[in-house]
Structure formats: structure tokens, C-alpha cells
XYZ file of C-alpha atoms in Angstrom:
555
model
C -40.363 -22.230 19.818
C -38.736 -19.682 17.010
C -36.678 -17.227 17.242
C -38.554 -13.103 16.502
C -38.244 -12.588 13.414
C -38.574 -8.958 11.308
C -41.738 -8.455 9.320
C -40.182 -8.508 6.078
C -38.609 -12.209 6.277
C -39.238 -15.720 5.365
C -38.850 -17.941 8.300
C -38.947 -21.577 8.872
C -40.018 -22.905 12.174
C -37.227 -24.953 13.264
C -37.792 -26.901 16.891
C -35.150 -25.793 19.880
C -34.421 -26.584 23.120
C -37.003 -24.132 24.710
C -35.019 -21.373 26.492
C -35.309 -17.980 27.645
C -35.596 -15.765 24.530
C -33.730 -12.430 23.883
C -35.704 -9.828 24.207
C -36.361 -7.709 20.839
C -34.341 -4.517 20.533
C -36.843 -2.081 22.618
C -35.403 0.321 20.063
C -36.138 -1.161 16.869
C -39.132 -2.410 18.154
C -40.515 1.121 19.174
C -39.015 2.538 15.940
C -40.990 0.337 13.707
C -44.276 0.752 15.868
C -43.472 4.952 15.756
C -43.090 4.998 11.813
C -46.251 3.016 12.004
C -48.169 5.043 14.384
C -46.764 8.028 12.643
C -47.845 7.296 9.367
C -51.700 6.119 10.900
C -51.824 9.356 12.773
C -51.096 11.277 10.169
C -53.466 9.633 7.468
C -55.658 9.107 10.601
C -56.159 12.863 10.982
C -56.244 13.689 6.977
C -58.667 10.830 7.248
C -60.491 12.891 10.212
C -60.394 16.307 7.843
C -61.668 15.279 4.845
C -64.692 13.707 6.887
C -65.562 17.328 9.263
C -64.815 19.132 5.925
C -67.336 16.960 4.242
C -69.978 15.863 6.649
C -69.329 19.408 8.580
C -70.314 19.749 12.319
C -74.061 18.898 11.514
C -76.237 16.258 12.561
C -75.640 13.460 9.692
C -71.967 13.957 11.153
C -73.234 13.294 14.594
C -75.166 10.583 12.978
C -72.070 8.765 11.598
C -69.689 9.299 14.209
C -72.302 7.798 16.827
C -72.670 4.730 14.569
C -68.951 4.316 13.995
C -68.217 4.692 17.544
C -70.352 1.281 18.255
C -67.896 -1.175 16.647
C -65.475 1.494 17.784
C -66.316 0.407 21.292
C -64.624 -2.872 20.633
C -61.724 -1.195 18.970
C -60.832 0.639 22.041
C -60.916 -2.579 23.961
C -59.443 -4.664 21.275
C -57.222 -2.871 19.536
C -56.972 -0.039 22.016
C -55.297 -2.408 24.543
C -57.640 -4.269 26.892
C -57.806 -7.910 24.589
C -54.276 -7.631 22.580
C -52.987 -6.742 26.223
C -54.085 -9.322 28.451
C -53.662 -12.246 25.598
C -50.008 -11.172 24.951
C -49.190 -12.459 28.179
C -51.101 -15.897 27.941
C -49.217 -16.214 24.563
C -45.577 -15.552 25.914
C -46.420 -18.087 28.636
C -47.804 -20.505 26.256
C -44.445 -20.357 23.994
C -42.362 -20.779 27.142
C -43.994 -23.988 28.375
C -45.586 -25.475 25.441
C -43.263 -28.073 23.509
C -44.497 -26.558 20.109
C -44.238 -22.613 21.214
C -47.969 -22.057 22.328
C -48.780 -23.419 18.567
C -52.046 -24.861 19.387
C -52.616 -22.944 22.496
C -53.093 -19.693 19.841
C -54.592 -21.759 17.089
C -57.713 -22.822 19.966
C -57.699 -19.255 21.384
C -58.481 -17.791 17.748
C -60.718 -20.238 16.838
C -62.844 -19.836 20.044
C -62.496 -15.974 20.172
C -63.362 -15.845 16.656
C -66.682 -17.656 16.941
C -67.414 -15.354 20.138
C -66.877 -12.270 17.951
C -69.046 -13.670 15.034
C -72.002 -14.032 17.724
C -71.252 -11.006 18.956
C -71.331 -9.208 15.595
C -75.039 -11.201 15.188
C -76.185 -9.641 18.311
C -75.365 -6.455 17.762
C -76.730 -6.182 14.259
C -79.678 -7.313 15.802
C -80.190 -4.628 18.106
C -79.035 -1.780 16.561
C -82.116 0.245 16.637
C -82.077 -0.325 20.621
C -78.312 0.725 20.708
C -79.057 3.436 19.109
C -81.692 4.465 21.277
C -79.497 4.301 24.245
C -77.338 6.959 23.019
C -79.321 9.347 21.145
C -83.131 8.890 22.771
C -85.645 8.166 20.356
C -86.769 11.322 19.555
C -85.612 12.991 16.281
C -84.868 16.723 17.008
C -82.598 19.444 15.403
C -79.558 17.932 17.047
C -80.003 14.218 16.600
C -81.412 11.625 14.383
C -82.016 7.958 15.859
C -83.301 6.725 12.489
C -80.162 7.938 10.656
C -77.815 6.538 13.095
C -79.491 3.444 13.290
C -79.068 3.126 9.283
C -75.445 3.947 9.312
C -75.061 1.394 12.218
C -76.434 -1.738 10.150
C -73.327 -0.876 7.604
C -70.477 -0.352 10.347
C -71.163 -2.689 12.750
C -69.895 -5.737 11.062
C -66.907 -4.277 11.548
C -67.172 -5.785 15.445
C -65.568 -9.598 13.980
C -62.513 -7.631 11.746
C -61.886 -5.802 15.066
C -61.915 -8.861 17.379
C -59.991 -10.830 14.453
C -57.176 -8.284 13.648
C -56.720 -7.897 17.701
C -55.982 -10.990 18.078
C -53.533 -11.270 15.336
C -51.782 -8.660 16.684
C -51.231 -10.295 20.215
C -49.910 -13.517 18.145
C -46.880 -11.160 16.146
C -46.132 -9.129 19.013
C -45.773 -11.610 21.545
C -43.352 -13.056 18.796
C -41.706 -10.136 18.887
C -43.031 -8.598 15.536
C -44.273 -5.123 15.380
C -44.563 -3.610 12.157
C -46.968 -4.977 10.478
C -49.686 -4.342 13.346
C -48.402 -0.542 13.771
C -48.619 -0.050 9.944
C -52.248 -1.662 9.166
C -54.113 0.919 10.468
C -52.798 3.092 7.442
C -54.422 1.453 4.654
C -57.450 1.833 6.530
C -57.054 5.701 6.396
C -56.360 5.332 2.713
C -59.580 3.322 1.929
C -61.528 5.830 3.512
C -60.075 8.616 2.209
C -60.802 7.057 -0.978
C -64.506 6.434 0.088
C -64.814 10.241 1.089
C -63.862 10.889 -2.698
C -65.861 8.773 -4.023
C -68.811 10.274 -1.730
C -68.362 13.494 -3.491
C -68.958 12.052 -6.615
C -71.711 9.717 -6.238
C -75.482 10.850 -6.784
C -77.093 12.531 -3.229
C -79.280 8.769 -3.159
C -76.038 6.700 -3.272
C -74.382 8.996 -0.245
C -75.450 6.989 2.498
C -74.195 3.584 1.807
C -70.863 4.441 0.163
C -69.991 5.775 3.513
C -71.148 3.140 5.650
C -70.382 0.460 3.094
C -66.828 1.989 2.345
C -65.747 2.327 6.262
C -66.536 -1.043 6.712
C -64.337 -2.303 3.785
C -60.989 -0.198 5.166
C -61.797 -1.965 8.426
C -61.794 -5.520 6.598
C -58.264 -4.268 4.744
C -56.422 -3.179 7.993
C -57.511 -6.967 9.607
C -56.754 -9.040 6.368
C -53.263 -7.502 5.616
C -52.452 -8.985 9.128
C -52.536 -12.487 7.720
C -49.363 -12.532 5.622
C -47.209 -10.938 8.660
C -48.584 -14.023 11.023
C -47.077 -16.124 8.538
C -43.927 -14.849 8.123
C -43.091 -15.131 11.809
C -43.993 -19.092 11.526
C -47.986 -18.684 12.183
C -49.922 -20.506 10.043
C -53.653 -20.418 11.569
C -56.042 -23.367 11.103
C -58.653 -24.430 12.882
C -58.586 -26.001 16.151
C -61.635 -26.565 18.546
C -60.631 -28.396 21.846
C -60.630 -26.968 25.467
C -57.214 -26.218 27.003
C -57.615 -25.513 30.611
C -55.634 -22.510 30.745
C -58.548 -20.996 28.028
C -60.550 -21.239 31.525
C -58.571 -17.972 32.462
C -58.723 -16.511 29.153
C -62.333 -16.601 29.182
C -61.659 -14.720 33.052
C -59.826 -12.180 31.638
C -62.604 -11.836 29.049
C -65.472 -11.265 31.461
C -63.294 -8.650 33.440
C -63.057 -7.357 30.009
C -66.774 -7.201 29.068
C -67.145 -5.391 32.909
C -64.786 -2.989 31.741
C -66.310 -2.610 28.723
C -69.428 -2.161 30.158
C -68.124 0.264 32.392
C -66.500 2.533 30.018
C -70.307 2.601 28.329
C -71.586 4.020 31.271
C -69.638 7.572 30.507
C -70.229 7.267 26.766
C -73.801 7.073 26.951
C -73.990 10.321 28.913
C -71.217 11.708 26.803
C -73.513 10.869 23.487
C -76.868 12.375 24.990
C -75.364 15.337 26.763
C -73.373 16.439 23.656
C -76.633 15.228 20.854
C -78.871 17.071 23.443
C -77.103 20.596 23.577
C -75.682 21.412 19.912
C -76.084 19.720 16.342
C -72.401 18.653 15.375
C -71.632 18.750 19.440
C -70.672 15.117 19.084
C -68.490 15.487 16.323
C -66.570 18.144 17.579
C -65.613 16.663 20.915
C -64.894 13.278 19.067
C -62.681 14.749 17.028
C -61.150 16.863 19.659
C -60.164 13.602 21.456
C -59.053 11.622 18.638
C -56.704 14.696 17.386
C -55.524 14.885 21.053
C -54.411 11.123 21.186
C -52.279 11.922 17.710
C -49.006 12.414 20.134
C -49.879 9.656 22.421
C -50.602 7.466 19.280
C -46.897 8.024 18.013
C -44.740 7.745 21.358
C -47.040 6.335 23.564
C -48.555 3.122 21.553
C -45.486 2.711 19.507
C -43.426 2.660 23.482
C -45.849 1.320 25.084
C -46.354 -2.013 23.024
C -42.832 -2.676 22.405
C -42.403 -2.730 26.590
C -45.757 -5.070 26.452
C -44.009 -8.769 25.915
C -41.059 -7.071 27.937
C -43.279 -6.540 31.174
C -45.204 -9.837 30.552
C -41.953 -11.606 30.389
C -40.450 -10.311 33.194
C -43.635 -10.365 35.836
C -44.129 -13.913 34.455
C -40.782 -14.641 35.697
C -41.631 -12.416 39.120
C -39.206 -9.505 38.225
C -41.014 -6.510 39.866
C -38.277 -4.489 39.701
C -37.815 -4.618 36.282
C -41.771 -4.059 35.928
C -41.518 -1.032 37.875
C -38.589 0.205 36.323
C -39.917 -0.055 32.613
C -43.013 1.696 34.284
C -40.898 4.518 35.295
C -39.005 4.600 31.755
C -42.160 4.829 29.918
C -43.802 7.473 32.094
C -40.595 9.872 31.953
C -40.541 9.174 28.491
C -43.943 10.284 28.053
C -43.696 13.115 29.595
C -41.080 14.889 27.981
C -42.657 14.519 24.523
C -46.420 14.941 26.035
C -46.039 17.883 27.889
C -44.869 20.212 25.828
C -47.618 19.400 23.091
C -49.929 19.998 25.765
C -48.902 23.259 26.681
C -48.913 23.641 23.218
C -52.198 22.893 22.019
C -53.696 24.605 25.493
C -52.208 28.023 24.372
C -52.828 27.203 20.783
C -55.519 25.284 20.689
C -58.040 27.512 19.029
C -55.624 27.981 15.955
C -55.195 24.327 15.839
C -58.545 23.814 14.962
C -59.141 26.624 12.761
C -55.931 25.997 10.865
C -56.878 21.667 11.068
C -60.537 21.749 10.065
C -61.256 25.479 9.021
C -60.597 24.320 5.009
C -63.832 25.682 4.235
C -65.239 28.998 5.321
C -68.882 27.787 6.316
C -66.604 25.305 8.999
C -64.580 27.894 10.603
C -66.777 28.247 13.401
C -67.405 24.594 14.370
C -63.373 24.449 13.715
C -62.891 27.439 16.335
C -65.011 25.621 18.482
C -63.323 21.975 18.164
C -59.945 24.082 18.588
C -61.006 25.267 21.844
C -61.955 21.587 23.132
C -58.466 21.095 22.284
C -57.527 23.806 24.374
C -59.340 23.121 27.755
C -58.706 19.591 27.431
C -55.164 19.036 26.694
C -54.183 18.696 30.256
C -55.448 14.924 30.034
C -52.928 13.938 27.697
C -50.284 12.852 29.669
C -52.991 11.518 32.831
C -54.639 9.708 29.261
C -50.855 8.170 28.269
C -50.366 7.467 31.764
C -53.076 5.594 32.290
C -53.148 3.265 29.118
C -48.829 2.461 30.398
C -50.466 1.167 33.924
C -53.348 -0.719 32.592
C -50.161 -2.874 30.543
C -48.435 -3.221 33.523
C -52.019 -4.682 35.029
C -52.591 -7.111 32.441
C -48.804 -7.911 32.510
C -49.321 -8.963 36.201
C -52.772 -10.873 34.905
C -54.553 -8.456 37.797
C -57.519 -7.912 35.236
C -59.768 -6.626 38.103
C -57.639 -4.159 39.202
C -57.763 -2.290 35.749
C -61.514 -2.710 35.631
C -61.378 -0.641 38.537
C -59.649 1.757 37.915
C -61.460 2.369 34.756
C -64.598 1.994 37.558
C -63.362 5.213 38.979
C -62.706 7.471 35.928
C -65.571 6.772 34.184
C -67.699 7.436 37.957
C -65.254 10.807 37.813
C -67.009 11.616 34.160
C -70.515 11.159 34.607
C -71.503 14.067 37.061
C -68.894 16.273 35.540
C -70.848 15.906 32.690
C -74.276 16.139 33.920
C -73.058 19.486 35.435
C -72.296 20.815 31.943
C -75.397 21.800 30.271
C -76.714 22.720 34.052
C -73.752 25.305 34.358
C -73.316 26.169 31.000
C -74.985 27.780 27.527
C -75.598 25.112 24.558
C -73.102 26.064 22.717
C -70.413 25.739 25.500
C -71.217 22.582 26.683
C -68.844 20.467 24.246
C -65.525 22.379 25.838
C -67.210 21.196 29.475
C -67.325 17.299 27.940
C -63.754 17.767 27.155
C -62.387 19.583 30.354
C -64.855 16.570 31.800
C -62.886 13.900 30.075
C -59.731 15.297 30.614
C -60.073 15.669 34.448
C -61.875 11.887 35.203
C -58.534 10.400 33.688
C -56.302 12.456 36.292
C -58.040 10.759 39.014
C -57.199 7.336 36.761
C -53.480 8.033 36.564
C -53.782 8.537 40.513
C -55.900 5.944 41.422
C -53.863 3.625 39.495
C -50.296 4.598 40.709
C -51.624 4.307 44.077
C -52.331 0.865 43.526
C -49.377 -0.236 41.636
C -47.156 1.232 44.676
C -48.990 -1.706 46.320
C -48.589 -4.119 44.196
C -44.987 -3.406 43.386
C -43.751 -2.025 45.991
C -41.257 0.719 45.698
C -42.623 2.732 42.052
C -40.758 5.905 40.798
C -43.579 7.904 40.741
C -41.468 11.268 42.057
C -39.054 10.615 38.770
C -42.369 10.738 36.578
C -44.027 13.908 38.201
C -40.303 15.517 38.091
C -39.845 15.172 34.913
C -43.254 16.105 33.826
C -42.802 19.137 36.088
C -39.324 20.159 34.564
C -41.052 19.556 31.152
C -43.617 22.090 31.994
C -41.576 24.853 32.948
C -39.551 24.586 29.921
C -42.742 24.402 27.956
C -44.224 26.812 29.366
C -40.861 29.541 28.469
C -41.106 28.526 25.043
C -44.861 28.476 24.448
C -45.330 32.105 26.190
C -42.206 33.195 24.821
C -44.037 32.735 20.936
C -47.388 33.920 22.375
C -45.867 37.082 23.097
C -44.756 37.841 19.915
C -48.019 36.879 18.392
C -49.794 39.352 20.447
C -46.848 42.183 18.872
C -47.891 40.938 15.529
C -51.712 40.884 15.923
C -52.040 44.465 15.275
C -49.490 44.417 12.137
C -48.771 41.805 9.828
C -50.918 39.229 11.061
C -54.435 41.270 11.019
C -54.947 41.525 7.205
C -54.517 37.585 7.059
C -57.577 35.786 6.473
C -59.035 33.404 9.455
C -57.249 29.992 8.238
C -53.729 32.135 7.406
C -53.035 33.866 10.413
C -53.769 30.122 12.779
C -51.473 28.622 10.035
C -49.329 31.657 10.477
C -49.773 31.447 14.508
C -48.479 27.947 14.808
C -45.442 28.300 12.387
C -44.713 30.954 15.180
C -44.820 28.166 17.754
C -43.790 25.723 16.355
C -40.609 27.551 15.068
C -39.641 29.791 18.082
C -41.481 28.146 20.844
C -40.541 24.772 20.133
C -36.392 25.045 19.762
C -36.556 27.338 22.903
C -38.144 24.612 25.273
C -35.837 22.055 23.824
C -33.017 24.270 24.595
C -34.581 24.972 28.380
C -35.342 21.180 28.862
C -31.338 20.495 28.484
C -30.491 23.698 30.338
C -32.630 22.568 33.427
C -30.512 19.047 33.274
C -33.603 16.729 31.688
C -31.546 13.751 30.823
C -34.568 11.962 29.042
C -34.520 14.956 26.804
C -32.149 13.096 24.816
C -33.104 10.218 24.544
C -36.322 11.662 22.677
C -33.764 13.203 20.189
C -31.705 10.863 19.355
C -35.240 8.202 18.916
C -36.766 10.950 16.722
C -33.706 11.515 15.173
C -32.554 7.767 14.058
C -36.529 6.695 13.751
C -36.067 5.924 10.005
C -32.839 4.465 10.263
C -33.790 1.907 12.699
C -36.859 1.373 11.401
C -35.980 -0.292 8.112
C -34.454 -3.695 8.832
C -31.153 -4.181 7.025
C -31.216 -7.601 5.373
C -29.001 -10.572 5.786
C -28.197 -8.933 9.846
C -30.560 -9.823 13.080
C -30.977 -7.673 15.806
């Protein structure tokens, strides 16, 4: 076994007695994963911009984000949490009992996995046309165009093997307690395809088409491949090694509970894609980009937390220490909710600005901005069900009870489907997108429920009435500072904010909350006695700090 190591050093794998190992600092850990999730959410939504400002909300954008969204499935197992998650714990056990620290244990699981993802990619290249199909229909109409997607898809679904590869890379560094290199590869990414939306611009109408599928595919390949120097660093040095270890039996388990889940989850997105390509061209690009700009707070507390506690919870339910699972479930869900809540009140009375101020750069997109803002707006209450429900399915695959996340995700995605089939029954074409979103929203309440009521059984005594306190204190002082600033928004509407121009005044209407709303629920949070309050602070405040490793010291 080795000692963790940070990203930035040279290590040499020196044998030791195999002992228990200190646990990385949860702080430094979460700090380097937060700059990193900071700096992918933020070129992640610039990323997100430039593309609606582009592509607009019209069908070619419904087109591409459709045919993204198929090796994207595998991202949001992969990558998302469902592989990295439930191999982190086979890896920690492997480095506890093997005598060369789970070596060749992650050398066989790589090689196999990789060979499964590499058929996998085959297959689906191979039936793109039908995949395409099942989402859209095969009828080309005014609000969706099988034939385009299907093109598109040949280009980005390669990206299925970087995925599956880069996944598994990152189980193998955080399980050895790095972190940074795996929060920050997501950013270059963002930067190739920012560059590839340039260079779209630029290129002749004929050429349009395959720079953007060719060039989304390539910051895919960049985000995987950087991984490879990290794994060395911390003493990985992958090669080749076919052989059967019996405890790969379970891995390949936990990989068919996986595919179910998978499965599962593509039960609700099928209905999402036809319901949404059925009612309104650009539909499916507004509520995609609704959700993926509502996961930008999760993204930087939530994944950056939330990993760092992943080897923690695997170690200590591998060494049957339930009350320390439980109590890092707790931590995380307070945590959560005092950063979480308040950007969900936020973006619920806000919302509308938000999008006009986010994706309203050009005046022919204000109103497919106005209405992704208000799919912000109805749907924000999910966030914190959303974070919620990502922190239990860790503590799941920390306690190897694969099944039990599959069903839970069984009952939010049967929660979303007739919610969704109700919207463009109960509501006008161009309304139907919020109804996806309140949809979405409202099936992962019933997941954060579901799930707790389980884990109470599993774990016995859970501090669920700490969580919902704190998110209920967090509300209220929200909800003071958020009206407070709508208040005096609605004094200024009728002076100095009606000459502004449409993308102004929201710009104008969230410096307003951000810079009166947002010190006075801080100040209520402390006055109301929220002790995690500061905690939050004082991460947010030493976040850089802590998140450049000082050479020649070890945390």
C-alpha cells in the first residue's frame, strides 16, 4: 500500500506493513474538489451560453442536445456517481487486503471494464438511428429532426469508452485519496468546446455540422486523457492485465444493478425527450439547460462534499461503523442545505431574470431565455431533494446495497413519467417545458423520501430531523432576504429600472439580490442560531488557501 499523496507530487511506491490509513483531510479534500467543480461550473455554464446563444432554442439545438445526451447517459452513471461510486469501495477494500495495495485487483478491473466499454461504444454506434428513434419518433416535423440527431449521434457517441475510461480513473485517485485532478478535468473540456463553438462561427455553413460533433467529442477525449498523468503520480501505473479475480464476480453484480438503473433512468428520459420534441421546437433545449444550470450549486458543494466523504463512508461501513455512516450522512445533508436553500429561493423568485440575464445575449433569444428562466423558477425546489438524493445513493454503494439505489431511482423515475404525460394534456405547447421541470423537480422529492426511509432501516437511528431543521431554518432566512430585495425591485420597477433594456434591468434585478438579499439571509441564518452557517463561511472563505498544497508539508 502507499500513503495519499497530493496531485502535484512525485511519489515512489514504497511497500508497508498494511495498516489502517489516515483518512485525507475532508477539508482539503473538499477544497480541491470545490475549486475544481467551481472552475467546471463556471466554464460549464459559459460553455452552456455560447452554445443556446449560437444554436438558439431551435430544432438543430434540440437535435444536438438529444445526441449529446446519449453518451451523456453514461456520464451520469459514470461520472455522475453510479460506476466511480460503487468501484471506490471495491478499490479501498482491495488496498486493505491485497499485499500489493489492490495493484492488480485495479489493473484487471480496467482492463475488463475497458473492453466492456469498447463493445459498448460498437453497439451503440451501431444503432444509432434506432436510438434515435426512441426518443424523437421517426417522423421529421417542425419540432424535431430524427435524421439530424441521428448524424450528430455517429460523432458524439464515441465518447461512451472516454466516459467509461476517465470514470474509472477517477475511482483509482480518489480511493487513493487524490482529488484534484478528477474535479479539475472537466474544465479543459469546457475550454475545448468553447473553442469548437468559435471555430463554428467561422467555418463555411457545409463544415458546421461536423466541427460540432467532431469538436465535442475531442474535449471529451482531453478531460479522460489528462487523467493519466495524475494516476501516476499517486503510484498507478496501468498495464494490462487479463485474469479473473473472484471478487470481479461482484463487480460485474454491481454492474448489472447498474445497467437496471440505467435502464431505469431511460424510462423517464424517453418520455422527457418526446413530450418536450413533441410540444415546442427548442423545448428540449430549454429544459436541459434549465437542469444543468440548476445543478451549478450542487456541482460546487455537493460533488466537491460529497466525493471527498465517498472513501470516508466506504472505509468506515467496510469496517461496520454505522454510526459514523450516518453521521457523515447527516453532515453532508445539513451542509447542503444551508448553501442549497437559499439559491433555491433565489432562483424561484428570480428565476425569470436568471435566464434572461444568462442566455438573453442576443435579442432574437430573449424569449426562449425568459422561458428557460422560468423552468428555473418552478423547478428549483428539487435542488436540495436532487443533492439529497445523489449523498444517499453514496451511502448505498458505500454499504455495497446496489439494489437498494436501483430502487429508489425505480420510484422517481415511476414519479416522472405520468407527471409528464399530464403536461401537454393540462397545458398549452408552449407551457409544457416549465411542467417537465416542476415534473422533474417533484419525482426526486419522493427519491429523497423514499430513500431516507430506507436508510433509517438500514442504519438505524439517521438524523433526518437535523437535516429538515436546518433546511427549514435556511428557508425562513432565505425567504427574509429574498422578499426583502423583491420588494424593492417592485419600488424601482416604475423608476429607474423601466427605461433599462430587457437584459439590463435582470442584470440589474439580480445585483439587487444578490447584494441586499443575500447579506440579509446570512445575517438571519446566524441570528436564528444556524451553527452550520459557519462552517459554509469559513470553507468559502479559506477555499483557495487550502486548496493549493504547500510543498515540502503533508496533510
Amino acid at each position: 500500500m502507499t500513503d495519499p499523496a497530493p496531485d502535484d507530487a512525485v511519489t515512489e511506491r514504497i511497500p508497508i506493513v498494511p495498516a489502517p490509513r489516515a483518512e485525507p483531510s475532508l477539508g482539503r479534500s473538499s477544497s480541491l474538489m470545490a475549486l475544481g467543480s467551481l472552475a467546471s461550473r463556471i466554464t460549464g455554464f459559459l460553455r452552456q451560453v455560447a452554445l443556446f446563444t449560437v444554436l438558439g432554442a431551435t430544432v438543430l439545438n434540440d437535435s444536438y442536445t438529444l445526441s449529446n445526451t446519449l453518451p451523456n447517459i453514461v456520464y451520469e452513471l459514470l461520472i455522475g456517481g453510479a460506476l466511480s461510486s460503487m468501484m471506490i469501495p471495491l478499490l479501498v477494500r482491495a488496498q486493505r487486503e491485497d499485499p500489493d495495495g489492490g495493484e492488480a485487483y485495479a489493473r484487471k478491473l480496467i482492463t475488463i471494464a475497458g473492453a466492456a466499454l469498447l463493445l459498448a461504444t460498437a453497439a451503440g454506434m451501431l444503432t444509432a438511428p434506432l436510438l434515435t428513434q426512441l426518443y424523437l419518433g421517426g417522423q421529421t416535423s417542425s419540432t424535431a429532426d430524427p435524421q439530424l440527431a441521428t448524424t450528430l449521434a455517429y460523432m458524439l457517441l464515441p465518447q461512451i469508452f472516454f466516459y467509461g475510461l476517465g470514470a474509472l480513473l477517477g475511482a483509482v485517485l480518489n480511493s487513493r485519496g487524490s482529488f484534484g485532478a478528477f474535479g479539475w478535468a472537466p474544465v479543459l473540456n469546457n475550454v475545448v468546446v468553447l473553442t469548437v463553438v468559435g471555430v463554428y462561427l467561422v467555418v463555411p455553413d457545409s463544415s458546421r455540422l461536423l466541427v460540432l460533433g467532431v469538436g465535442t467529442t475531442l474535449g471529451i477525449v482531453a478531460q479522460t486523457l489528462v487523467l493519466l498523468p495524475a494516476a501516476r503520480r499517486v503510484g498507478f501505473r496501468y498495464r494490462p492485465l487479463w485474469g479473473w479475480d473472484a471478487r470481479l464476480t461482484k463487480a460485474a453484480g454491481l454492474g448489472a444493478w447498474a445497467v437496471v438503473y440505467v435502464l431505469i433512468g431511460q424510462a423517464g428520459l424517453i418520455v422527457t425527450t418526446r413530450v418536450a420534441t413533441g410540444s415546442d421546437a427548442g423545448a428540449f433545449a430549454i429544459y436541459t439547460n434549465a437542469w444543468l444550470l440548476l445543478q451549478v450549486p450542487y456541482g460546487v458543494l455537493g460533488v466537491s462534499l460529497l466525493t471527498a466523504l465517498m472513501p470516508r463512508m466506504s472505509r468506515a461501513a467496510a469496517d461496520g461503523r454505522t454510526g459514523d455512516v450516518a453521521a457523515d450522512l447527516g453532515l453532508g445533508g445539513r451542509l447542503a442545505s444551508v448553501l442549497l436553500v437559499p439559491i433555491s429561493v433565489l432562483l424561484t423568485v428570480f428565476g425569470t431574470p436568471v435566464g434572461i440575464a444568462l442566455f438573453g445575449l442576443r435579442s432574437g433569444n430573449l424569449d426562449g431565455a425568459a422561458r428557460l428562466g422560468a423552468a428555473l423558477a418552478v423547478s428549483a425546489f428539487g435542488l436540495l431533494p436532487f443533492a439529497f438524493t445523489m449523498l444517499q445513493a453514496r451511502v448505498f454503494y458505500a454499504l455495497t446495497a446496489h439494489r437498494t439505489a436501483t430502487l429508489v431511482q425505480l420510484c422517481v423515475v415511476a414519479t416522472k413519467i405520468p407527471l409528464m404525460l399530464a403536461c401537454p394534456v393540462l397545458l398549452a405547447p408552449e407551457d409544457v417545458v416549465l411542467g417537465l421541470a416542476a415534473a422533474n423537480s417533484a419525482a426526486f422529492v419522493v427519491g429523497a423520501v423514499v430513500g431516507q426511509l430506507i436508510l433509517r432501516r438500514m442504519l438505524g437511528k439517521v438524523p433526518t430531523g437535523a437535516v429538515i431543521g436546518a433546511a427549514g431554518r435556511a428557508l425562513l432566512a432565505a425567504a427574509a432576504g429574498m422578499l426583502l430585495a423583491a420588494g424593492v425591485i417592485a419600488l424601482l420597477a416604475a423608476g429607474p429600472l423601466a427605461a433599462l433594456a430587457p437584459l439590463t434591468r435582470a442584470w440589474a434585478e439580480l445585483g439587487v439580490a444578490v447584494v441586499l438579499g443575500g447579506p440579509v439571509t446570512v445575517l438571519v441564518m446566524r441570528l436564528i442560531g444556524i451553527r452550520e452557517v459557519g462552517v459554509v463561511l469559513k470553507r468559502l472563505e479559506r477555499l483557495v488557501d487550502r486548496g493549493k498544497p504547500r510543498r515540502g508539508t503533508r496533510r
